[in-house]
C-alpha cells in the first residue's frame, strides 16, 4: 500500500492545500476535479519501499499533515467523516481514492477506510501523547515507546523469523533478559508521581503502613487502574480494596508468584518456558519488575545511551509490526529527536536494511528537521512546506491567513540526494539566518561595529582583539584581523601580521596535502 495524495480544504493551519506523497504519480485537485498522471522516475529504494519526508520551518504544518492522515484513516469504516473536507488517494494494484466530497476524477472511489490500510503507526514524542494513546486510541493506531515492557512484549511474542532481526550499526537482537523485583517503596513512588502534592502525600501515608504483601500488590494495581480517580478511603480499607481491584492473581497464586521472583534471575529468552513468560511478562503485574536486555556480545540495554535506546526501540518495533500485519503505513513525527548526528546519518539506512528483506510493501512518511535524512532522499520524495507571510501575493489573492501552511514543493529547486549537510542546513527550510550561533553572531557584530565606528560600543581595543582571536571561521577571522590592523597598527605591525597570516595559510595547505 502506498499513499499517493492528500488534499485538505480546511484543518487548523492547512487551507486548500494538496500534497503528493508518491514519486510515481502527479496529482492535482482544482475546480472540483482530481487529475492523476503517472510519471517517469528513478527509484533509489527497493521496490517494496517508499519513503516520503515532509520538511519546513516550525509552524509550517508538518505535524498537521500527519494528523490529517491519521484522522481520516482511523475514522469508522463507511461512516461519514465531517471534521474537515478531504481527498485521499492511495495505490494498491492501482490508484483509488476516498473522500467526503463529490469530485470529478477518472479513478475509482472506495467507501471503507480499512481499504487504505488496517493499521497506522505514529511515533509519539511526548509523554502526554503516549498517555492519551494508551487510553483513547483506536485499535488501528499503535505507537512506539521506550518503555521496557514494550520490548518485553515483542521479545516474548517473537516469531521464528525475528531471529533475523539485526541492527547493523551496534546491537543484535537481545538473547537474554535479566529480571529484578522492584521494592515496594519504588513502586509507590512510580505510581503516585502523577498526583497533585496534597493527594500524593495522603496516598503515600496510607500505602506506607500496608505490610501484607498481597495488599501491597492490590494497592499498586488499584492505583494503576484508577489513575487520577484513586479513592483514599478504598485504599485504606482491605475489603473495599479487594472489591474494587481487578487482578488475575488470587492470594495463593500471588504468594507462589512472589516467592518465585524474590531473587534476580537471568534467562535466555528462547529457552524460557510458557509459565515463566506468563509470570514475568504478564501485563497485569510486570510493573513489579526491572528488566535489562543482553545481546550476544554481553552488551546491556541499560548501558546504552538515550539515543541508542531510541533507535533500537524504534527499529525493534518496526520489525515486529511488519512481521505481524499487512497494509502498513508508518507516520513518524521527528523520529530523529534525541539521536546523535551520527545516528541521524545512519537512521534511514537501518530502516531500509530491515524492510528490504520483507515481502510486503511499506510506506514511511516522516515529518523531520534532519538534513541528514534529506540527504538520503531525492527531491521527488520530499514535500517542502512554508508559512504564508503578509507579503506573499498568494495571501492577498486567495485571502490566506498569515502563518497558514503553504506547499512550495513545485517551486523548490534543491537537489537533496547526496547533498552536503551544510548546503541543506543553509537552505531556508532549515536555517534562514545562517549556521552561526546567534550569541556568537551578535558578539562578532559588536566587533564589526567597533571597527567600523558606526555605533557606540562598550568594547575596548584589547577586548575587540581578544574576540577576533577566538573566532573559529578562518576567513572571517583573517578579514577582521586585517580591518583591526588597518585601524590600529603601525606599518611594521601590519607587515608582521601579514607574514604571520601567510605562514598560517601555508601550514594549512601543507596539512591538506598530507591528508590527501
Coordinates of N, CA, C and O in Angstrom, one line a residue, residues 424-493:
X424 N 22.4 21.8 2.8 CA 21.0 21.6 3.2 C 20.6 22.5 4.4 O 19.5 23.0 4.5
X425 N 21.6 22.6 5.4 CA 21.3 23.4 6.5 C 21.2 24.9 6.1 O 20.4 25.6 6.7
X426 N 22.0 25.3 5.1 CA 21.9 26.7 4.7 C 20.7 27.0 4.0 O 20.3 28.2 3.9
X427 N 19.9 26.0 3.5 CA 18.7 26.3 2.8 C 17.7 26.8 3.7 O 17.6 26.5 4.9
X428 N 16.8 27.7 3.2 CA 15.8 28.4 4.0 C 14.9 27.5 4.8 O 14.3 28.0 5.7
X429 N 14.7 26.2 4.4 CA 13.8 25.3 5.1 C 14.4 25.0 6.5 O 13.7 24.4 7.3
X430 N 15.6 25.2 6.7 CA 16.2 24.9 8.0 C 16.8 26.1 8.7 O 16.3 26.5 9.8
X431 N 17.7 26.8 8.1 CA 18.4 27.9 8.8 C 18.4 29.2 7.9 O 19.3 29.3 7.1
X432 N 17.4 30.0 8.0 CA 17.3 31.2 7.2 C 18.4 32.2 7.4 O 18.7 33.0 6.6
X433 N 18.9 32.2 8.7 CA 19.8 33.3 9.1 C 21.2 32.7 9.2 O 22.0 33.3 10.0
X434 N 21.6 31.7 8.5 CA 22.9 31.2 8.5 C 23.1 30.1 9.6 O 22.2 29.8 10.3
X435 N 24.3 29.6 9.7 CA 24.6 28.5 10.5 C 25.3 28.9 11.8 O 25.6 28.0 12.7
X436 N 25.7 30.1 12.0 CA 26.4 30.6 13.2 C 25.4 30.7 14.4 O 24.3 31.2 14.2
X437 N 25.9 30.4 15.6 CA 25.1 30.6 16.8 C 24.7 32.0 16.9 O 25.6 32.9 16.7
X438 N 23.5 32.3 17.4 CA 23.0 33.7 17.5 C 23.9 34.5 18.5 O 24.2 35.7 18.2
X439 N 24.3 33.9 19.6 CA 25.1 34.7 20.6 C 26.4 35.1 19.9 O 26.9 36.2 20.1
X440 N 27.1 34.1 19.3 CA 28.4 34.4 18.6 C 28.2 35.5 17.6 O 29.1 36.4 17.4
X441 N 27.1 35.4 16.8 CA 26.9 36.3 15.7 C 26.8 37.8 16.3 O 27.3 38.7 15.7
X442 N 26.0 37.9 17.4 CA 25.9 39.2 18.0 C 27.2 39.7 18.5 O 27.5 40.9 18.4
X443 N 28.0 38.8 19.1 CA 29.2 39.2 19.7 C 30.2 39.7 18.6 O 30.9 40.7 18.8
X444 N 30.2 39.0 17.5 CA 31.1 39.4 16.4 C 30.7 40.7 15.8 O 31.5 41.5 15.4
X445 N 29.3 40.8 15.8 CA 28.8 42.1 15.2 C 29.2 43.3 16.0 O 29.5 44.4 15.4
X446 N 29.4 43.1 17.3 CA 29.8 44.2 18.2 C 31.3 44.6 17.8 O 31.7 45.8 17.8
X447 N 32.1 43.6 17.4 CA 33.4 43.9 17.0 C 33.4 44.6 15.7 O 34.2 45.6 15.5
X448 N 32.6 44.2 14.7 CA 32.5 44.8 13.4 C 32.1 46.3 13.6 O 32.6 47.2 13.0
X449 N 31.1 46.5 14.4 CA 30.6 47.9 14.7 C 31.7 48.7 15.3 O 31.9 49.9 15.0
X450 N 32.5 48.1 16.2 CA 33.6 48.8 16.9 C 34.6 49.2 15.8 O 35.1 50.4 15.8
X451 N 35.0 48.3 14.9 CA 36.0 48.6 13.9 C 35.5 49.6 12.9 O 36.3 50.4 12.4
X452 N 34.2 49.5 12.6 CA 33.6 50.5 11.6 C 33.4 51.8 12.2 O 33.2 52.8 11.5
X453 N 33.3 51.9 13.5 CA 33.0 53.1 14.2 C 31.6 53.6 13.9 O 31.3 54.8 14.0
X454 N 30.7 52.7 13.6 CA 29.3 53.1 13.2 C 28.3 53.2 14.3 O 27.3 53.7 14.3
X455 N 28.7 52.5 15.5 CA 27.8 52.5 16.6 C 28.6 52.7 17.9 O 29.8 52.4 17.9
X456 N 27.9 53.2 18.9 CA 28.6 53.3 20.2 C 28.8 51.9 20.7 O 28.0 51.0 20.6
X457 N 30.0 51.6 21.2 CA 30.4 50.3 21.7 C 31.1 50.3 23.0 O 31.9 51.3 23.2
X458 N 30.8 49.4 23.9 CA 31.5 49.3 25.1 C 32.8 48.6 25.0 O 33.5 48.5 26.0
X459 N 33.1 48.0 23.9 CA 34.4 47.3 23.7 C 35.6 48.2 23.8 O 35.6 49.3 23.3
X460 N 36.6 47.7 24.4 CA 37.9 48.3 24.3 C 38.7 47.7 23.1 O 38.3 46.7 22.6
X461 N 39.8 48.4 22.8 CA 40.6 47.8 21.7 C 41.1 46.4 22.0 O 41.1 45.5 21.1
X462 N 41.5 46.2 23.3 CA 42.0 44.9 23.6 C 40.9 43.8 23.6 O 41.1 42.7 23.2
X463 N 39.7 44.2 24.1 CA 38.6 43.2 24.0 C 38.2 42.8 22.6 O 38.0 41.7 22.3
X464 N 38.2 43.8 21.7 CA 37.9 43.5 20.3 C 38.9 42.5 19.7 O 38.6 41.6 19.0
X465 N 40.2 42.8 20.0 CA 41.3 41.9 19.5 C 41.1 40.5 20.1 O 41.3 39.5 19.4
X466 N 40.8 40.4 21.4 CA 40.6 39.1 22.1 C 39.5 38.3 21.4 O 39.6 37.1 21.2
X467 N 38.4 39.0 21.1 CA 37.3 38.3 20.5 C 37.7 37.8 19.1 O 37.4 36.6 18.7
X468 N 38.4 38.6 18.3 CA 38.8 38.2 17.0 C 39.7 36.9 17.0 O 39.5 36.0 16.2
X469 N 40.5 36.8 18.0 CA 41.5 35.7 18.1 C 40.8 34.4 18.4 O 41.4 33.3 18.2
X470 N 39.6 34.4 19.0 CA 38.9 33.1 19.3 C 37.9 32.7 18.2 O 37.2 31.7 18.4
X471 N 37.8 33.5 17.1 CA 36.8 33.1 16.1 C 37.3 31.9 15.4 O 38.5 31.8 15.0
X472 N 36.5 30.9 15.2 CA 36.9 29.6 14.6 C 36.8 29.6 13.1 O 37.4 28.7 12.5
X473 N 36.1 30.5 12.4 CA 36.0 30.5 11.0 C 37.2 31.3 10.4 O 37.3 32.5 10.6
X474 N 38.2 30.6 9.7 CA 39.4 31.3 9.3 C 39.3 32.5 8.5 O 39.9 33.5 8.7
X475 N 38.4 32.5 7.4 CA 38.3 33.6 6.5 C 37.8 34.8 7.3 O 38.3 35.9 7.1
X476 N 36.7 34.6 8.1 CA 36.2 35.8 8.9 C 37.2 36.3 9.9 O 37.4 37.5 10.0
X477 N 37.9 35.4 10.5 CA 38.9 35.8 11.5 C 40.0 36.7 10.8 O 40.4 37.8 11.3
X478 N 40.5 36.2 9.6 CA 41.6 37.0 8.9 C 41.1 38.3 8.4 O 41.8 39.3 8.5
X479 N 39.8 38.4 7.9 CA 39.3 39.7 7.5 C 39.2 40.7 8.6 O 39.5 41.9 8.5
X480 N 38.7 40.2 9.8 CA 38.6 41.1 10.9 C 40.0 41.5 11.4 O 40.2 42.6 11.9
X481 N 41.0 40.6 11.4 CA 42.4 41.0 11.8 C 42.9 42.1 10.8 O 43.5 43.0 11.3
X482 N 42.6 41.9 9.5 CA 43.1 42.9 8.6 C 42.5 44.3 8.9 O 43.2 45.3 8.9
X483 N 41.2 44.3 9.2 CA 40.5 45.5 9.5 C 41.0 46.1 10.8 O 41.2 47.4 10.9
X484 N 41.3 45.3 11.7 CA 41.8 45.7 13.0 C 43.2 46.4 12.8 O 43.5 47.5 13.3
X485 N 44.1 45.7 12.0 CA 45.4 46.3 11.8 C 45.4 47.6 11.0 O 46.2 48.5 11.2
X486 N 44.4 47.7 10.0 CA 44.3 48.9 9.3 C 43.9 50.1 10.2 O 44.3 51.2 10.0
X487 N 43.2 49.8 11.2 CA 42.7 50.8 12.1 C 43.7 51.2 13.2 O 43.8 52.4 13.6
X488 N 44.4 50.2 13.7 CA 45.2 50.5 14.9 C 46.7 50.2 14.8 O 47.5 50.7 15.7
X489 N 47.1 49.4 13.8 CA 48.5 49.0 13.8 C 49.4 50.0 13.0 O 49.0 50.6 12.1
X490 N 50.7 49.9 13.4 CA 51.7 50.7 12.6 C 52.0 49.9 11.3 O 51.6 48.7 11.2
X491 N 52.8 50.5 10.4 CA 53.1 49.7 9.2 C 53.9 48.5 9.5 O 53.8 47.4 8.9
X492 N 54.8 48.6 10.5 CA 55.7 47.4 10.8 C 54.8 46.3 11.4 O 55.0 45.1 11.1
X493 N 53.8 46.7 12.3 CA 52.9 45.7 12.9 C 52.1 45.0 11.8 O 51.8 43.8 11.8

